[in-house]
Coordinates of C-alpha atoms and ligand atoms in Angstrom, one line a residue:
M1 CA 14.9 -15.7 -3.0
R2 CA 12.6 -16.9 -1.3
K3 CA 9.7 -19.5 -0.8
T4 CA 6.4 -17.7 -0.9
R5 CA 3.2 -19.8 0.4
K6 CA 2.0 -20.3 -3.3
G7 CA 4.9 -22.7 -4.2
K8 CA 6.7 -20.5 -5.8
I9 CA 9.9 -18.6 -5.0
L10 CA 10.1 -14.6 -5.5
V11 CA 13.3 -13.4 -7.4
T12 CA 14.0 -10.6 -5.2
S13 CA 15.1 -7.1 -6.7
S14 CA 18.1 -8.2 -6.0
V15 CA 18.3 -11.1 -8.3
A16 CA 16.3 -9.9 -10.6
Q17 CA 18.9 -6.8 -10.8
A18 CA 21.9 -9.3 -11.1
F19 CA 19.9 -11.3 -13.9
A20 CA 19.8 -8.3 -15.7
L21 CA 22.9 -7.5 -15.2
E22 CA 24.2 -10.8 -17.0
G23 CA 23.6 -9.9 -19.7
K24 CA 19.8 -9.3 -22.6
K25 CA 20.0 -13.5 -22.6
R26 CA 18.8 -14.3 -19.8
F27 CA 17.0 -11.2 -19.4
T28 CA 13.6 -11.6 -19.3
L29 CA 10.3 -11.5 -17.1
R30 CA 10.1 -15.1 -16.9
C31 CA 13.1 -14.8 -14.1
M32 CA 11.1 -12.6 -11.8
W33 CA 8.6 -16.1 -11.0
V34 CA 9.9 -19.6 -10.8
P35 CA 7.7 -22.5 -9.9
F36 CA 8.8 -24.2 -6.8
S37 CA 7.1 -27.4 -5.2
T38 CA 7.8 -27.4 -1.7
L39 CA 7.2 -24.3 0.6
M40 CA 7.8 -23.5 4.2
S41 CA 4.5 -22.9 6.1
I42 CA 3.9 -20.3 8.5
E43 CA 3.7 -23.1 10.9
Q44 CA 6.5 -24.4 9.5
Y45 CA 8.7 -21.0 10.5
F46 CA 7.3 -20.4 14.1
A47 CA 8.6 -24.0 14.7
A48 CA 11.9 -23.5 14.1
Q49 CA 12.1 -20.2 15.3
F50 CA 9.8 -20.5 18.7
N51 CA 10.1 -24.9 18.9
T52 CA 6.1 -25.0 19.5
A53 CA 3.2 -24.8 17.0
P54 CA 1.5 -21.4 16.6
A55 CA -1.9 -21.0 18.9
F56 CA -3.3 -18.3 16.1
V57 CA -2.4 -17.3 12.8
A58 CA -3.9 -14.6 10.6
R59 CA -2.9 -12.7 7.2
A60 CA -3.6 -9.3 5.4
P61 CA -3.6 -8.8 2.0
G62 CA -1.1 -5.5 0.7
R63 CA -2.9 -3.2 -1.6
L64 CA -3.6 -0.9 -4.7
E65 CA -4.5 2.2 -4.5
F66 CA -6.6 2.5 -7.6
I67 CA -7.5 5.9 -8.0
G68 CA -7.9 8.8 -5.6
N69 CA -4.5 10.0 -4.7
H70 CA -3.9 11.9 -1.0
L71 CA -8.0 11.9 -1.4
D72 CA -8.1 10.1 2.2
Y73 CA -6.9 12.6 5.0
N74 CA -8.6 15.0 2.8
G75 CA -12.1 13.5 3.1
G76 CA -12.3 12.1 -0.4
L77 CA -13.7 9.0 -2.3
V78 CA -10.5 6.7 -2.7
L79 CA -11.0 3.0 -4.8
G80 CA -8.5 0.8 -3.6
A81 CA -7.8 -3.3 -4.4
A82 CA -6.9 -6.0 -1.8
I83 CA -4.7 -7.5 -3.9
D84 CA -3.9 -11.5 -4.2
R85 CA 0.2 -11.4 -1.8
Y86 CA -0.2 -11.7 1.9
V87 CA 1.6 -11.4 4.8
T88 CA 0.8 -13.7 8.0
V89 CA 1.5 -13.4 11.3
A90 CA 1.5 -16.7 13.5
V91 CA 1.3 -16.1 17.6
A92 CA 1.7 -18.3 20.4
P93 CA 1.2 -17.3 24.6
R94 CA 4.6 -17.2 26.5
A95 CA 4.2 -17.4 29.9
D96 CA 6.6 -14.0 30.8
R97 CA 5.4 -10.8 30.0
R98 CA 7.8 -10.6 27.2
I99 CA 6.9 -10.3 23.5
V100 CA 9.6 -11.8 20.8
L101 CA 9.1 -10.7 17.4
A102 CA 10.7 -13.0 13.8
S103 CA 10.2 -12.2 10.4
E104 CA 11.2 -14.0 7.8
S105 CA 12.0 -11.4 5.7
Q106 CA 13.9 -9.5 8.4
P107 CA 17.7 -10.5 9.9
V108 CA 16.9 -9.1 13.4
R109 CA 14.9 -10.5 15.8
V110 CA 12.7 -7.9 18.0
E111 CA 12.3 -8.6 21.6
N112 CA 10.6 -6.2 24.4
S113 CA 8.5 -6.6 26.7
L114 CA 4.7 -6.0 27.6
D115 CA 5.6 -2.6 30.2
A116 CA 7.8 -0.9 27.8
L117 CA 6.2 -0.8 24.6
A118 CA 8.4 2.0 22.7
P119 CA 9.2 2.8 18.8
A120 CA 12.1 1.1 17.7
K121 CA 14.8 3.0 15.6
G122 CA 17.0 1.2 12.6
A123 CA 16.9 -2.7 12.4
T124 CA 14.6 -3.1 15.0
S125 CA 11.8 -0.8 13.4
W126 CA 10.1 -2.9 11.6
G127 CA 8.5 -4.0 14.9
N128 CA 6.7 -1.1 15.4
Y129 CA 4.6 -2.2 13.3
P130 CA 2.8 -5.0 15.2
L131 CA 3.5 -3.7 18.8
G132 CA 1.8 -0.3 17.3
M133 CA -1.2 -3.0 16.6
L134 CA -0.6 -4.0 20.4
K135 CA -0.2 -0.2 22.0
V136 CA -3.4 0.6 20.2
M137 CA -5.7 -2.3 20.9
R138 CA -4.4 -2.1 24.4
D139 CA -5.7 1.5 24.7
A140 CA -8.9 0.4 23.5
G141 CA -9.3 -1.9 25.9
L142 CA -7.5 -4.8 25.6
E143 CA -6.5 -7.2 28.6
V144 CA -3.3 -8.2 28.8
S145 CA -2.2 -10.6 31.0
H146 CA 1.0 -12.6 29.5
G147 CA 3.4 -12.2 26.6
F148 CA 3.8 -13.9 23.2
N149 CA 5.6 -15.1 20.2
L150 CA 4.9 -13.9 16.6
A151 CA 6.4 -14.5 13.8
V152 CA 5.7 -13.4 10.5
S153 CA 6.5 -14.4 6.6
N154 CA 4.9 -12.9 3.7
D155 CA 4.6 -13.2 -0.1
L156 CA 4.1 -9.6 -0.4
P157 CA 7.0 -8.1 -1.1
I158 CA 8.3 -4.9 1.4
G159 CA 8.9 -2.0 0.5
A160 CA 7.3 -2.0 -2.6
G161 CA 4.6 0.6 -2.3
L162 CA 2.0 -2.1 -1.5
S163 CA 1.5 -1.6 1.9
S164 CA 3.2 -3.9 3.5
S165 CA 3.2 -2.0 6.7
A166 CA -0.9 -1.8 7.0
A167 CA -0.9 -5.7 6.1
I168 CA 1.3 -6.2 9.1
E169 CA -1.0 -4.5 11.4
L170 CA -4.3 -5.5 10.1
A171 CA -2.8 -9.4 10.3
T172 CA -1.3 -8.8 14.1
G173 CA -4.5 -7.4 15.2
L174 CA -6.3 -10.7 14.4
A175 CA -3.8 -12.8 15.5
L176 CA -3.6 -11.2 19.3
G177 CA -7.3 -10.4 19.2
A178 CA -7.7 -14.4 19.3
L179 CA -5.3 -15.0 21.6
Y180 CA -6.6 -12.1 24.0
H181 CA -10.3 -13.1 22.8
Y182 CA -10.9 -9.5 21.6
S183 CA -13.0 -9.7 18.8
L184 CA -13.1 -7.1 16.5
D185 CA -14.7 -6.1 13.4
R186 CA -13.2 -5.1 10.1
R187 CA -13.8 -1.4 10.5
Q188 CA -12.5 -1.8 14.2
L189 CA -9.6 -3.8 12.8
A190 CA -8.9 -0.6 10.3
F191 CA -9.0 1.9 12.2
L192 CA -7.0 0.5 14.9
G193 CA -4.5 -0.9 11.9
R194 CA -4.5 3.5 11.3
A195 CA -4.4 4.4 14.5
A196 CA -1.1 2.2 15.2
E197 CA 0.6 4.4 12.2
N198 CA -0.3 7.6 13.2
N199 CA 0.2 7.6 16.7
F200 CA 2.8 4.2 16.9
V201 CA 4.8 4.3 13.4
G202 CA 4.6 8.3 13.0
M203 CA 3.3 8.4 9.7
P204 CA 0.1 10.6 9.4
C205 CA -1.5 8.7 6.6
G206 CA -5.4 8.1 5.9
I207 CA -7.8 5.4 5.6
L208 CA -7.1 3.8 2.4
D209 CA -4.4 1.4 3.1
Q210 CA -6.0 -0.4 6.6
G211 CA -9.7 -0.2 5.0
S212 CA -8.6 -2.0 1.6
S213 CA -6.7 -4.4 3.2
A214 CA -9.3 -4.7 5.7
F215 CA -12.4 -5.1 3.2
G216 CA -10.8 -6.4 0.1
K217 CA -12.5 -8.8 -2.2
A218 CA -10.8 -10.7 -5.0
G219 CA -12.6 -9.6 -7.9
S220 CA -13.5 -6.1 -6.4
L221 CA -12.6 -2.8 -6.0
V222 CA -12.8 -1.1 -2.4
L223 CA -14.7 1.8 -2.2
I224 CA -14.6 4.1 0.4
D225 CA -16.0 7.7 1.5
C226 CA -13.0 9.2 4.0
A227 CA -16.2 11.6 4.6
T228 CA -18.2 9.1 6.3
N229 CA -16.0 6.3 7.0
D230 CA -18.0 4.2 4.5
F231 CA -17.1 1.0 2.6
S232 CA -18.7 -0.8 0.1
T233 CA -16.9 -2.3 -2.9
R234 CA -17.6 -2.4 -6.6
P235 CA -17.3 -4.8 -9.1
M236 CA -13.7 -4.7 -11.1
P237 CA -13.9 -4.1 -15.3
G238 CA -14.6 -7.3 -16.2
G239 CA -11.3 -9.1 -18.0
T240 CA -8.5 -7.1 -16.5
H241 CA -5.7 -7.4 -14.9
F242 CA -2.9 -5.2 -12.7
W243 CA 0.2 -5.1 -13.8
V244 CA 2.4 -3.6 -10.8
F245 CA 6.2 -1.9 -11.4
N246 CA 8.5 -1.7 -8.0
T247 CA 10.7 1.2 -8.9
L248 CA 13.0 0.3 -6.1
K249 CA 13.5 3.8 -5.0
K250 CA 12.3 4.8 -1.8
H251 CA 13.6 8.3 -1.4
T252 CA 15.0 8.4 2.0
L253 CA 12.8 11.7 3.0
I254 CA 9.6 9.9 1.4
D255 CA 7.6 10.2 5.1
S256 CA 8.4 13.5 5.7
F257 CA 7.5 15.0 1.7
Y258 CA 4.1 12.9 2.5
A259 CA 3.8 14.6 6.1
A260 CA 4.0 17.5 3.6
R261 CA 1.9 17.3 1.3
N262 CA -1.1 16.6 3.9
R263 CA 0.2 19.6 6.0
E264 CA -0.1 22.3 2.6
C265 CA -3.4 20.3 2.3
M266 CA -4.6 21.2 6.0
E267 CA -3.1 25.0 5.2
S268 CA -5.1 25.1 2.0
L269 CA -8.2 23.8 4.1
A270 CA -8.2 26.3 6.4
I271 CA -7.5 29.4 4.2
L272 CA -10.7 28.3 1.9
R273 CA -12.4 28.6 5.2
Q274 CA -11.9 32.4 5.9
T275 CA -14.9 32.6 3.3
A276 CA -16.5 29.0 2.9
P277 CA -16.4 28.4 6.9
S278 CA -18.9 25.7 6.2
L279 CA -17.2 23.8 4.0
A280 CA -16.4 20.1 5.5
N281 CA -12.8 19.0 3.9
L282 CA -10.6 20.4 1.0
A283 CA -11.9 16.5 -1.4
T284 CA -15.4 18.5 -1.4
A285 CA -14.0 22.0 -2.3
T286 CA -15.3 23.1 -6.0
E287 CA -12.2 23.9 -8.1
E288 CA -14.3 27.7 -8.3
Q289 CA -13.3 28.2 -4.8
V290 CA -10.2 26.9 -5.2
K291 CA -8.8 29.5 -8.6
V292 CA -11.0 31.9 -6.8
A293 CA -8.6 32.0 -3.5
R294 CA -5.3 31.2 -5.9
E295 CA -3.5 34.9 -4.4
D296 CA -4.7 33.8 -0.7
L297 CA -3.5 29.9 -1.0
G298 CA -0.5 31.2 -3.1
E299 CA 1.1 28.7 -5.7
T300 CA 2.5 25.5 -3.9
R301 CA -0.8 25.3 -1.9
F302 CA -2.9 26.3 -4.8
K303 CA -1.4 23.2 -7.1
R304 CA -2.0 21.0 -3.8
A305 CA -5.8 22.1 -3.7
L306 CA -6.3 22.3 -7.4
H307 CA -4.9 18.1 -7.4
V308 CA -7.2 17.2 -4.7
V309 CA -11.0 18.8 -6.1
R310 CA -10.2 17.3 -9.9
E311 CA -9.1 14.1 -8.6
M312 CA -12.1 14.2 -6.6
A313 CA -13.8 14.5 -9.7
R314 CA -11.8 12.5 -11.2
V315 CA -13.0 9.5 -8.9
R316 CA -16.6 10.2 -9.1
D317 CA -16.3 10.0 -13.2
T318 CA -14.5 6.4 -12.4
L319 CA -17.5 5.2 -10.6
A320 CA -20.1 6.3 -13.5
A321 CA -17.8 4.3 -15.6
L322 CA -17.3 1.3 -13.4
D323 CA -21.1 1.0 -13.4
A324 CA -21.4 2.5 -17.3
Q325 CA -18.6 -0.8 -18.2
D326 CA -16.5 1.9 -20.1
T327 CA -13.1 0.3 -19.3
A328 CA -11.7 2.6 -21.3
R329 CA -12.4 5.6 -19.5
V330 CA -11.9 4.0 -16.3
G331 CA -8.3 3.8 -17.5
R332 CA -8.2 7.8 -18.9
N333 CA -9.1 8.4 -15.8
L334 CA -6.1 6.5 -14.3
T335 CA -3.5 8.6 -16.2
A336 CA -5.1 11.5 -15.8
S337 CA -4.9 11.0 -12.2
H338 CA -1.1 10.5 -12.6
G339 CA -0.3 13.4 -15.0
S340 CA -2.3 15.4 -12.3
S341 CA 0.3 13.5 -9.5
R342 CA 3.3 14.8 -11.5
E343 CA 2.4 18.3 -12.3
L344 CA 0.3 19.7 -9.1
F345 CA 0.8 17.4 -6.1
E346 CA 4.4 16.7 -7.1
N347 CA 4.7 13.1 -5.9
S348 CA 6.0 11.9 -8.5
C349 CA 9.5 11.2 -9.6
E350 CA 11.5 10.2 -13.0
E351 CA 11.0 6.7 -12.4
L352 CA 7.2 6.5 -12.4
D353 CA 6.9 9.0 -15.2
F354 CA 8.9 6.5 -17.4
L355 CA 6.9 4.1 -16.7
V356 CA 3.6 5.1 -17.1
A357 CA 4.4 7.1 -20.0
R358 CA 5.2 4.2 -21.8
V359 CA 3.7 1.6 -20.8
V360 CA 0.3 3.5 -21.7
G361 CA 1.3 3.9 -25.0
M362 CA 1.1 -0.3 -25.4
P363 CA -1.3 -2.4 -26.4
G364 CA -3.9 -4.2 -23.8
V365 CA -2.9 -1.2 -21.3
F366 CA -6.5 0.8 -20.0
G367 CA -4.0 3.2 -17.9
A368 CA -1.6 3.7 -15.9
R369 CA -0.9 5.7 -12.5
L370 CA 1.5 5.7 -9.6
S371 CA -0.2 3.4 -6.9
G372 CA 0.2 4.8 -3.4
G373 CA 1.7 7.7 -1.9
G374 CA 4.5 8.0 -4.1
F375 CA 8.0 9.8 -4.7
G376 CA 9.1 6.1 -5.4
G377 CA 7.0 3.0 -5.0
A378 CA 4.9 1.4 -7.3
A379 CA 3.2 2.4 -10.8
M380 CA 0.1 0.2 -11.7
A381 CA -1.2 -0.5 -14.7
L382 CA -5.1 -1.7 -15.8
T383 CA -4.8 -3.8 -18.4
D384 CA -6.3 -6.4 -20.8
G385 CA -5.5 -9.9 -20.8
S386 CA -3.6 -9.1 -24.0
F387 CA -1.0 -7.4 -22.3
S388 CA 2.0 -10.7 -21.3
A389 CA 5.3 -11.1 -19.5
D390 CA 6.9 -10.1 -22.9
A391 CA 5.8 -7.1 -23.4
A392 CA 6.6 -6.0 -19.4
G393 CA 10.3 -7.6 -20.6
Q394 CA 10.4 -4.7 -23.7
L395 CA 9.8 -2.7 -20.7
L396 CA 12.1 -3.1 -18.5
K397 CA 14.6 -3.4 -21.1
D398 CA 13.8 0.2 -21.6
Y399 CA 14.1 1.3 -18.0
R400 CA 17.6 -0.5 -17.6
A401 CA 19.0 1.4 -20.5
K402 CA 17.8 4.7 -19.2
F403 CA 18.1 4.1 -15.4
G404 CA 20.4 1.5 -15.3
N405 CA 18.2 -0.7 -12.8
V406 CA 15.5 -2.7 -13.3
P407 CA 12.4 -2.2 -11.5
T408 CA 10.3 -5.7 -10.3
I409 CA 7.1 -5.9 -12.5
F410 CA 4.5 -8.8 -11.5
S411 CA 0.7 -9.0 -12.7
S412 CA -1.5 -9.4 -9.9
R413 CA -5.4 -10.6 -9.4
T414 CA -7.6 -8.6 -6.1
G415 CA -7.6 -10.6 -3.2
D416 CA -9.9 -11.2 -0.3
G417 CA -9.5 -9.2 2.8
A418 CA -7.4 -9.3 5.9
A419 CA -8.8 -12.8 8.1
L420 CA -7.9 -16.0 10.5
L421 CA -7.1 -18.3 9.1
Ligands
LIG1 C1 -0.4 6.5 1.5 C2 -1.3 6.7 2.7 C3 -2.6 6.2 2.2 C4 -2.8 7.5 1.4 C5 -1.7 7.5 0.1 C6 -1.8 8.4 -0.3 O1 -0.5 5.2 0.9 O2 -0.4 5.0 3.7 O3 -3.1 6.7 3.8 O4 -2.8 8.9 1.6 O5 -0.6 7.1 0.1 O6 -3.3 8.4 -1.5

């Protein structure tokens, strides 16, 4: 349990599970968020860690993937949303060349030297995100003559498929930019964050997470054309809300599964290019092209490619439905996207399938799908205002009866993108 910047206590998964195990009576969703009157600000946390005040504070939001599953690294269109939960980073200069990182949500500090930046494994690996950001910023020309202390706090759940990693990268980028007089626009920030993730952390992600966190806007979805790197926003459908269901399941092979999907898509593109050399990327192939190449692709790549081209069609249809203010049609696309992840891209899991199947049948729900890389992590539902905590509580009970534990659930609004505070 810990204090958040919004003056509430987030009951973490283990506490939520403890409530669940205590018996039905206490098993209500109201346990998940409890009002709290005082809170430790990032400034207070920084002072407690380093005995000084921070020089700069920046924050960046988590994101939901609205639709466009695994389309970003395939040159497709993706719709994301920044949510109103953030990672906040505070920094102050040091006189020496050391870097010291502390995080409210991590038991271990990270200590490093400006002259020996390398990714770590184990308990200090959380530091790879800020250190990776520093590394790519220096590669891009940031001049650093002295070290720094850096503190992190978050009201964004870590490891919940809401991209806390992109959020810490972007908040670090803004804070270090201010510290070392290096200004970055949103686009530079997003691409540096992705470079940190690809080249330092070692995750071959696309631009969805960093782009949504950088360009997010309250009340809006973020549309990214990953072929042209064009970022824009679209209004959220009126009267809708997000509910997020975190399975708490994190497959140990999640990163290698993600990399395998990435590789299968690149192989599919190479095969399709044998007959269509001018094909720019997999997301712009036609379903016909994929079907004609079925034998050459083989069954696995055929399924991956079919998911990608159909998902691209669903994103286009979702954009048209948003323009037409047809929220029911938007919702049908979300649910169809999940079905395709389950059947064709095979990046869902039993827990996500259960949550999506259950929530889609409930009153007030337009649609639901896994959000992000998959293989565990979070599902999200788009609902109207009538979907309540009580309905979500019923879902938790059913989930517990089947899987023996409970997911964390919360409702979420869209939030503003990364900013220096
Ligand atoms: C993760 C990655 C993103 C994107 C999604 C799947 O969130 O970080 O770049 O590929 O998975 O759409």
